[in-house]
């Protein structure tokens, strides 16, 4: 991981020189909750962002995706300062879990605007549950693909559960298992599907030991329960 991060920073410095303001690692890898299945999430902040910079970023981003990671998020300094209301989830995650790889720390001084925070958390929970249902509906007879769908989704839902907890005044440890445990306590969900999916994801259990068809109803019910709890906060 460190080798890849150093290579990325070297490539970004060579491409952007004094236009590079900051390179930020955020998410699970920034707090030691990294496995080989985790993404290395990167924010790259530039002084300006035009098609010229996008063209210069293309080979770097292609190389980074080939390493199995999502493309870095490209923002200008102004977008970082003014975007905390529209991207409340993302900036909360960055504030809580970030590591500066190059340049200045543009995250720590931010004052977060939570005007749409609750709405964004509910929207993401419901939208991703809908997507899970749509995909799972075509995979119920294919346990391997259904299992992979659920394993791939569990990390995202753990992130959203953490934000649901924050909205309820519970500052949960960012590690996924702690989030699931606190969500069980506060929302009364069945945490077993999440714990088993994390076991498979982290190779603590063999995939064949997890039956996705049996676990899917409780998994979706838990997500729906948390979404409803977030919805009730506006009432």
PDB file of C-alpha atoms in Angstrom:
ATOM      1  CA  UNK A   1       0.000   0.000   0.000  1.00  0.00           C
ATOM      2  CA  UNK A   2       2.728   2.468   0.955  1.00  0.00           C
ATOM      3  CA  UNK A   3       4.640   1.738  -2.218  1.00  0.00           C
ATOM      4  CA  UNK A   4       1.578   2.428  -4.335  1.00  0.00           C
ATOM      5  CA  UNK A   5       0.785   5.643  -2.472  1.00  0.00           C
ATOM      6  CA  UNK A   6       4.345   6.899  -2.923  1.00  0.00           C
ATOM      7  CA  UNK A   7       4.242   6.074  -6.628  1.00  0.00           C
ATOM      8  CA  UNK A   8       0.955   7.916  -7.014  1.00  0.00           C
ATOM      9  CA  UNK A   9       2.281  11.029  -5.292  1.00  0.00           C
ATOM     10  CA  UNK A  10       5.409  11.004  -7.449  1.00  0.00           C
ATOM     11  CA  UNK A  11       3.315  10.814 -10.608  1.00  0.00           C
ATOM     12  CA  UNK A  12       0.970  13.598  -9.458  1.00  0.00           C
ATOM     13  CA  UNK A  13       3.884  15.885  -8.527  1.00  0.00           C
ATOM     14  CA  UNK A  14       5.544  15.280 -11.891  1.00  0.00           C
ATOM     15  CA  UNK A  15       2.321  16.005 -13.776  1.00  0.00           C
ATOM     16  CA  UNK A  16       1.049  19.059 -11.887  1.00  0.00           C
ATOM     17  CA  UNK A  17       4.088  20.619 -10.174  1.00  0.00           C
ATOM     18  CA  UNK A  18       3.030  23.832  -8.371  1.00  0.00           C
ATOM     19  CA  UNK A  19      -0.631  23.314  -9.364  1.00  0.00           C
ATOM     20  CA  UNK A  20      -0.813  20.395  -6.909  1.00  0.00           C
ATOM     21  CA  UNK A  21      -2.181  21.675  -3.599  1.00  0.00           C
ATOM     22  CA  UNK A  22      -2.844  18.457  -1.697  1.00  0.00           C
ATOM     23  CA  UNK A  23      -3.072  14.683  -2.016  1.00  0.00           C
ATOM     24  CA  UNK A  24      -5.291  13.127   0.655  1.00  0.00           C
ATOM     25  CA  UNK A  25      -5.860   9.477   1.526  1.00  0.00           C
ATOM     26  CA  UNK A  26      -9.250   9.023   3.193  1.00  0.00           C
ATOM     27  CA  UNK A  27     -11.459   6.183   4.339  1.00  0.00           C
ATOM     28  CA  UNK A  28     -10.570   2.870   5.943  1.00  0.00           C
ATOM     29  CA  UNK A  29      -6.960   2.826   4.729  1.00  0.00           C
ATOM     30  CA  UNK A  30      -6.289   6.091   6.560  1.00  0.00           C
ATOM     31  CA  UNK A  31      -7.118   4.552   9.960  1.00  0.00           C
ATOM     32  CA  UNK A  32      -5.562   1.115   9.596  1.00  0.00           C
ATOM     33  CA  UNK A  33      -8.785  -0.687   8.642  1.00  0.00           C
ATOM     34  CA  UNK A  34      -7.295  -1.763   5.301  1.00  0.00           C
ATOM     35  CA  UNK A  35      -7.459  -5.164   3.667  1.00  0.00           C
ATOM     36  CA  UNK A  36      -6.534  -6.255   0.183  1.00  0.00           C
ATOM     37  CA  UNK A  37     -10.202  -5.835  -0.736  1.00  0.00           C
ATOM     38  CA  UNK A  38     -10.289  -2.213   0.437  1.00  0.00           C
ATOM     39  CA  UNK A  39     -10.130   0.719  -1.943  1.00  0.00           C
ATOM     40  CA  UNK A  40      -7.442   3.340  -1.610  1.00  0.00           C
ATOM     41  CA  UNK A  41      -9.569   6.497  -1.750  1.00  0.00           C
ATOM     42  CA  UNK A  42      -7.694   9.587  -2.881  1.00  0.00           C
ATOM     43  CA  UNK A  43      -8.605  13.265  -3.042  1.00  0.00           C
ATOM     44  CA  UNK A  44      -6.391  15.327  -5.328  1.00  0.00           C
ATOM     45  CA  UNK A  45      -6.716  19.110  -4.941  1.00  0.00           C
ATOM     46  CA  UNK A  46      -5.406  21.430  -7.653  1.00  0.00           C
ATOM     47  CA  UNK A  47      -5.195  25.194  -8.019  1.00  0.00           C
ATOM     48  CA  UNK A  48      -7.190  24.932 -11.229  1.00  0.00           C
ATOM     49  CA  UNK A  49      -9.025  22.171 -13.050  1.00  0.00           C
ATOM     50  CA  UNK A  50      -9.477  22.479 -16.806  1.00  0.00           C
ATOM     51  CA  UNK A  51      -9.392  19.977 -19.664  1.00  0.00           C
ATOM     52  CA  UNK A  52      -5.608  20.491 -19.656  1.00  0.00           C
ATOM     53  CA  UNK A  53      -5.319  19.091 -16.122  1.00  0.00           C
ATOM     54  CA  UNK A  54      -7.785  16.328 -16.934  1.00  0.00           C
ATOM     55  CA  UNK A  55      -5.683  15.299 -19.914  1.00  0.00           C
ATOM     56  CA  UNK A  56      -2.546  15.275 -17.781  1.00  0.00           C
ATOM     57  CA  UNK A  57      -4.316  13.163 -15.170  1.00  0.00           C
ATOM     58  CA  UNK A  58      -5.537  10.548 -17.653  1.00  0.00           C
ATOM     59  CA  UNK A  59      -2.484   8.220 -17.693  1.00  0.00           C
ATOM     60  CA  UNK A  60      -2.096   8.484 -13.920  1.00  0.00           C
ATOM     61  CA  UNK A  61      -5.734   7.661 -13.286  1.00  0.00           C
ATOM     62  CA  UNK A  62      -5.613   4.777 -15.761  1.00  0.00           C
ATOM     63  CA  UNK A  63      -2.576   3.351 -13.966  1.00  0.00           C
ATOM     64  CA  UNK A  64      -4.261   3.814 -10.574  1.00  0.00           C
ATOM     65  CA  UNK A  65      -7.407   1.971 -11.726  1.00  0.00           C
ATOM     66  CA  UNK A  66      -5.222  -0.859 -13.016  1.00  0.00           C
ATOM     67  CA  UNK A  67      -4.004  -1.280  -9.444  1.00  0.00           C
ATOM     68  CA  UNK A  68      -7.614  -2.016  -8.454  1.00  0.00           C
ATOM     69  CA  UNK A  69      -8.513   1.383  -7.007  1.00  0.00           C
ATOM     70  CA  UNK A  70     -11.180   3.952  -7.917  1.00  0.00           C
ATOM     71  CA  UNK A  71     -10.032   7.063  -9.743  1.00  0.00           C
ATOM     72  CA  UNK A  72      -8.967   9.867  -7.397  1.00  0.00           C
ATOM     73  CA  UNK A  73     -11.470  12.649  -6.758  1.00  0.00           C
ATOM     74  CA  UNK A  74     -10.277  15.829  -8.476  1.00  0.00           C
ATOM     75  CA  UNK A  75     -11.286  19.137  -6.887  1.00  0.00           C
ATOM     76  CA  UNK A  76     -10.051  22.695  -6.863  1.00  0.00           C
ATOM     77  CA  UNK A  77      -9.329  24.533  -3.625  1.00  0.00           C
ATOM     78  CA  UNK A  78     -12.509  26.547  -4.095  1.00  0.00           C
ATOM     79  CA  UNK A  79     -14.605  23.413  -4.594  1.00  0.00           C
ATOM     80  CA  UNK A  80     -13.234  21.970  -1.358  1.00  0.00           C
ATOM     81  CA  UNK A  81     -14.153  25.118   0.553  1.00  0.00           C
ATOM     82  CA  UNK A  82     -17.635  25.444  -0.963  1.00  0.00           C
ATOM     83  CA  UNK A  83     -18.710  21.822  -1.402  1.00  0.00           C
ATOM     84  CA  UNK A  84     -19.192  20.616   2.153  1.00  0.00           C
ATOM     85  CA  UNK A  85     -22.974  21.029   2.014  1.00  0.00           C
ATOM     86  CA  UNK A  86     -23.439  19.043  -1.212  1.00  0.00           C
ATOM     87  CA  UNK A  87     -20.980  16.303  -0.231  1.00  0.00           C
ATOM     88  CA  UNK A  88     -21.562  16.159   3.515  1.00  0.00           C
ATOM     89  CA  UNK A  89     -21.005  12.397   3.797  1.00  0.00           C
ATOM     90  CA  UNK A  90     -17.740  12.505   1.916  1.00  0.00           C
ATOM     91  CA  UNK A  91     -16.353  15.492   3.794  1.00  0.00           C
ATOM     92  CA  UNK A  92     -17.398  14.066   7.176  1.00  0.00           C
ATOM     93  CA  UNK A  93     -15.465  10.917   6.269  1.00  0.00           C
ATOM     94  CA  UNK A  94     -12.459  12.949   5.197  1.00  0.00           C
ATOM     95  CA  UNK A  95     -12.515  15.069   8.360  1.00  0.00           C
ATOM     96  CA  UNK A  96     -12.670  11.980  10.569  1.00  0.00           C
ATOM     97  CA  UNK A  97     -10.344   9.722   8.599  1.00  0.00           C
ATOM     98  CA  UNK A  98      -7.716  11.328   6.434  1.00  0.00           C
ATOM     99  CA  UNK A  99      -3.987  11.354   5.964  1.00  0.00           C
ATOM    100  CA  UNK A 100      -2.060  13.940   3.978  1.00  0.00           C
ATOM    101  CA  UNK A 101       0.221  12.274   1.454  1.00  0.00           C
ATOM    102  CA  UNK A 102       1.503  15.451  -0.203  1.00  0.00           C
ATOM    103  CA  UNK A 103       1.007  19.191   0.056  1.00  0.00           C
ATOM    104  CA  UNK A 104      -1.077  21.018   2.642  1.00  0.00           C
ATOM    105  CA  UNK A 105      -3.907  19.787   4.835  1.00  0.00           C
ATOM    106  CA  UNK A 106      -6.993  21.278   3.175  1.00  0.00           C
ATOM    107  CA  UNK A 107      -9.376  19.094   5.206  1.00  0.00           C
ATOM    108  CA  UNK A 108      -8.660  19.826   8.875  1.00  0.00           C
ATOM    109  CA  UNK A 109      -9.576  23.557   8.692  1.00  0.00           C
ATOM    110  CA  UNK A 110     -12.920  22.926   6.973  1.00  0.00           C
ATOM    111  CA  UNK A 111     -16.149  23.918   8.697  1.00  0.00           C
ATOM    112  CA  UNK A 112     -18.780  21.447   7.554  1.00  0.00           C
ATOM    113  CA  UNK A 113     -22.161  22.681   6.361  1.00  0.00           C
ATOM    114  CA  UNK A 114     -24.707  20.035   7.392  1.00  0.00           C
ATOM    115  CA  UNK A 115     -27.738  21.646   5.721  1.00  0.00           C
ATOM    116  CA  UNK A 116     -28.442  18.552   3.619  1.00  0.00           C
ATOM    117  CA  UNK A 117     -26.557  15.940   5.645  1.00  0.00           C
ATOM    118  CA  UNK A 118     -29.589  13.998   6.933  1.00  0.00           C
ATOM    119  CA  UNK A 119     -31.219  14.027   3.512  1.00  0.00           C
ATOM    120  CA  UNK A 120     -28.058  12.806   1.819  1.00  0.00           C
ATOM    121  CA  UNK A 121     -27.643   9.905   4.246  1.00  0.00           C
ATOM    122  CA  UNK A 122     -31.260   8.806   3.769  1.00  0.00           C
ATOM    123  CA  UNK A 123     -31.004   9.173  -0.004  1.00  0.00           C
ATOM    124  CA  UNK A 124     -27.839   7.090  -0.182  1.00  0.00           C
ATOM    125  CA  UNK A 125     -29.279   4.354   2.018  1.00  0.00           C
ATOM    126  CA  UNK A 126     -32.483   4.095   0.003  1.00  0.00           C
ATOM    127  CA  UNK A 127     -30.810   4.445  -3.406  1.00  0.00           C
ATOM    128  CA  UNK A 128     -28.206   1.779  -2.659  1.00  0.00           C
ATOM    129  CA  UNK A 129     -30.846  -0.539  -1.194  1.00  0.00           C
ATOM    130  CA  UNK A 130     -32.877  -0.113  -4.377  1.00  0.00           C
ATOM    131  CA  UNK A 131     -29.823  -0.890  -6.482  1.00  0.00           C
ATOM    132  CA  UNK A 132     -29.066  -3.956  -4.354  1.00  0.00           C
ATOM    133  CA  UNK A 133     -32.617  -5.242  -4.878  1.00  0.00           C
ATOM    134  CA  UNK A 134     -32.487  -4.639  -8.621  1.00  0.00           C
ATOM    135  CA  UNK A 135     -29.231  -6.514  -9.013  1.00  0.00           C
ATOM    136  CA  UNK A 136     -30.113  -9.299  -6.584  1.00  0.00           C
ATOM    137  CA  UNK A 137     -33.408  -9.938  -8.381  1.00  0.00           C
ATOM    138  CA  UNK A 138     -31.439 -11.266 -11.329  1.00  0.00           C
ATOM    139  CA  UNK A 139     -29.010 -13.325  -9.263  1.00  0.00           C
ATOM    140  CA  UNK A 140     -31.083 -15.356  -6.808  1.00  0.00           C
ATOM    141  CA  UNK A 141     -30.351 -18.591  -8.685  1.00  0.00           C
ATOM    142  CA  UNK A 142     -26.634 -17.770  -8.907  1.00  0.00           C
ATOM    143  CA  UNK A 143     -25.277 -17.917  -5.370  1.00  0.00           C
ATOM    144  CA  UNK A 144     -21.689 -17.059  -6.302  1.00  0.00           C
ATOM    145  CA  UNK A 145     -22.615 -13.804  -8.031  1.00  0.00           C
ATOM    146  CA  UNK A 146     -25.187 -12.912  -5.366  1.00  0.00           C
ATOM    147  CA  UNK A 147     -22.587 -13.507  -2.652  1.00  0.00           C
ATOM    148  CA  UNK A 148     -20.102 -11.275  -4.459  1.00  0.00           C
ATOM    149  CA  UNK A 149     -22.735  -8.551  -4.827  1.00  0.00           C
ATOM    150  CA  UNK A 150     -23.403  -8.605  -1.094  1.00  0.00           C
ATOM    151  CA  UNK A 151     -19.728  -8.756  -0.124  1.00  0.00           C
ATOM    152  CA  UNK A 152     -19.004  -5.801  -2.406  1.00  0.00           C
ATOM    153  CA  UNK A 153     -21.839  -3.785  -0.869  1.00  0.00           C
ATOM    154  CA  UNK A 154     -21.258  -4.348   2.846  1.00  0.00           C
ATOM    155  CA  UNK A 155     -18.459  -1.797   3.198  1.00  0.00           C
ATOM    156  CA  UNK A 156     -20.627   0.964   1.693  1.00  0.00           C
ATOM    157  CA  UNK A 157     -23.526   0.166   4.007  1.00  0.00           C
ATOM    158  CA  UNK A 158     -21.192   0.187   7.010  1.00  0.00           C
ATOM    159  CA  UNK A 159     -20.113   3.701   6.023  1.00  0.00           C
ATOM    160  CA  UNK A 160     -23.734   4.831   5.721  1.00  0.00           C
ATOM    161  CA  UNK A 161     -24.653   3.178   9.036  1.00  0.00           C
ATOM    162  CA  UNK A 162     -21.882   5.159  10.692  1.00  0.00           C
ATOM    163  CA  UNK A 163     -23.370   8.383   9.356  1.00  0.00           C
ATOM    164  CA  UNK A 164     -26.819   7.315  10.532  1.00  0.00           C
ATOM    165  CA  UNK A 165     -25.310   6.827  13.989  1.00  0.00           C
ATOM    166  CA  UNK A 166     -23.653  10.257  13.844  1.00  0.00           C
ATOM    167  CA  UNK A 167     -26.989  11.836  12.984  1.00  0.00           C
ATOM    168  CA  UNK A 168     -28.403  10.198  16.117  1.00  0.00           C
ATOM    169  CA  UNK A 169     -25.585  11.613  18.248  1.00  0.00           C
ATOM    170  CA  UNK A 170     -23.564   8.383  18.411  1.00  0.00           C
ATOM    171  CA  UNK A 171     -19.905   8.844  17.499  1.00  0.00           C
ATOM    172  CA  UNK A 172     -19.074   5.274  16.538  1.00  0.00           C
ATOM    173  CA  UNK A 173     -15.568   4.019  15.977  1.00  0.00           C
ATOM    174  CA  UNK A 174     -15.048   4.009  12.179  1.00  0.00           C
ATOM    175  CA  UNK A 175     -14.045   0.345  12.075  1.00  0.00           C
ATOM    176  CA  UNK A 176     -16.776  -1.613  10.345  1.00  0.00           C
ATOM    177  CA  UNK A 177     -17.466  -4.208  13.028  1.00  0.00           C
ATOM    178  CA  UNK A 178     -17.816  -1.530  15.690  1.00  0.00           C
ATOM    179  CA  UNK A 179     -20.255   0.361  13.464  1.00  0.00           C
ATOM    180  CA  UNK A 180     -22.356  -2.776  12.970  1.00  0.00           C
ATOM    181  CA  UNK A 181     -22.377  -3.452  16.709  1.00  0.00           C
ATOM    182  CA  UNK A 182     -23.515   0.081  17.543  1.00  0.00           C
ATOM    183  CA  UNK A 183     -26.161  -0.037  14.800  1.00  0.00           C
ATOM    184  CA  UNK A 184     -27.506  -3.243  16.322  1.00  0.00           C
ATOM    185  CA  UNK A 185     -27.722  -1.570  19.740  1.00  0.00           C
ATOM    186  CA  UNK A 186     -29.352   1.644  18.538  1.00  0.00           C
ATOM    187  CA  UNK A 187     -31.568   0.517  15.670  1.00  0.00           C
ATOM    188  CA  UNK A 188     -32.296  -3.068  16.718  1.00  0.00           C
ATOM    189  CA  UNK A 189     -31.109  -4.599  13.451  1.00  0.00           C
ATOM    190  CA  UNK A 190     -30.008  -8.182  12.919  1.00  0.00           C
ATOM    191  CA  UNK A 191     -26.245  -7.755  12.606  1.00  0.00           C
ATOM    192  CA  UNK A 192     -25.481 -11.383  11.698  1.00  0.00           C
ATOM    193  CA  UNK A 193     -25.533 -10.923   7.877  1.00  0.00           C
ATOM    194  CA  UNK A 194     -23.112  -7.992   8.153  1.00  0.00           C
ATOM    195  CA  UNK A 195     -20.746  -9.833  10.465  1.00  0.00           C
ATOM    196  CA  UNK A 196     -20.723 -12.886   8.201  1.00  0.00           C
ATOM    197  CA  UNK A 197     -20.179 -10.764   5.079  1.00  0.00           C
ATOM    198  CA  UNK A 198     -17.257  -9.014   6.766  1.00  0.00           C
ATOM    199  CA  UNK A 199     -15.837 -12.429   7.672  1.00  0.00           C
ATOM    200  CA  UNK A 200     -15.946 -13.453   4.011  1.00  0.00           C
ATOM    201  CA  UNK A 201     -14.601 -10.092   2.857  1.00  0.00           C
ATOM    202  CA  UNK A 202     -11.662 -10.308   5.264  1.00  0.00           C
ATOM    203  CA  UNK A 203     -11.094 -14.019   4.505  1.00  0.00           C
ATOM    204  CA  UNK A 204     -11.931 -15.085   8.030  1.00  0.00           C
ATOM    205  CA  UNK A 205     -14.535 -17.423   6.571  1.00  0.00           C
ATOM    206  CA  UNK A 206     -14.796 -19.316   3.307  1.00  0.00           C
ATOM    207  CA  UNK A 207     -17.346 -17.984   0.792  1.00  0.00           C
ATOM    208  CA  UNK A 208     -19.111 -21.337   0.594  1.00  0.00           C
ATOM    209  CA  UNK A 209     -19.902 -21.082   4.311  1.00  0.00           C
ATOM    210  CA  UNK A 210     -22.105 -18.050   3.656  1.00  0.00           C
ATOM    211  CA  UNK A 211     -25.499 -18.674   2.047  1.00  0.00           C
ATOM    212  CA  UNK A 212     -26.467 -15.362   0.393  1.00  0.00           C
ATOM    213  CA  UNK A 213     -30.033 -16.390  -0.424  1.00  0.00           C
ATOM    214  CA  UNK A 214     -30.783 -17.133   3.232  1.00  0.00           C
ATOM    215  CA  UNK A 215     -29.049 -13.974   4.469  1.00  0.00           C
ATOM    216  CA  UNK A 216     -30.451 -11.530   1.912  1.00  0.00           C
ATOM    217  CA  UNK A 217     -33.865 -10.846   3.566  1.00  0.00           C
ATOM    218  CA  UNK A 218     -32.334  -9.902   6.928  1.00  0.00           C
ATOM    219  CA  UNK A 219     -29.612  -7.880   5.194  1.00  0.00           C
ATOM    220  CA  UNK A 220     -32.126  -5.795   3.250  1.00  0.00           C
ATOM    221  CA  UNK A 221     -34.432  -5.462   6.261  1.00  0.00           C
ATOM    222  CA  UNK A 222     -31.599  -4.031   8.352  1.00  0.00           C
ATOM    223  CA  UNK A 223     -30.756  -1.442   5.702  1.00  0.00           C
ATOM    224  CA  UNK A 224     -34.417  -0.459   5.429  1.00  0.00           C
ATOM    225  CA  UNK A 225     -34.681  -0.133   9.227  1.00  0.00           C
ATOM    226  CA  UNK A 226     -31.728   2.260   9.373  1.00  0.00           C
ATOM    227  CA  UNK A 227     -33.108   4.315   6.477  1.00  0.00           C
ATOM    228  CA  UNK A 228     -36.454   4.641   8.270  1.00  0.00           C
ATOM    229  CA  UNK A 229     -34.676   5.739  11.455  1.00  0.00           C
ATOM    230  CA  UNK A 230     -32.865   8.484   9.542  1.00  0.00           C
ATOM    231  CA  UNK A 231     -36.126   9.516   7.871  1.00  0.00           C
ATOM    232  CA  UNK A 232     -37.851   9.938  11.234  1.00  0.00           C
ATOM    233  CA  UNK A 233     -35.269  12.518  12.303  1.00  0.00           C
ATOM    234  CA  UNK A 234     -36.938  15.138  10.123  1.00  0.00           C
ATOM    235  CA  UNK A 235     -40.388  14.583  11.621  1.00  0.00           C
TER     236      UNK A 235
END
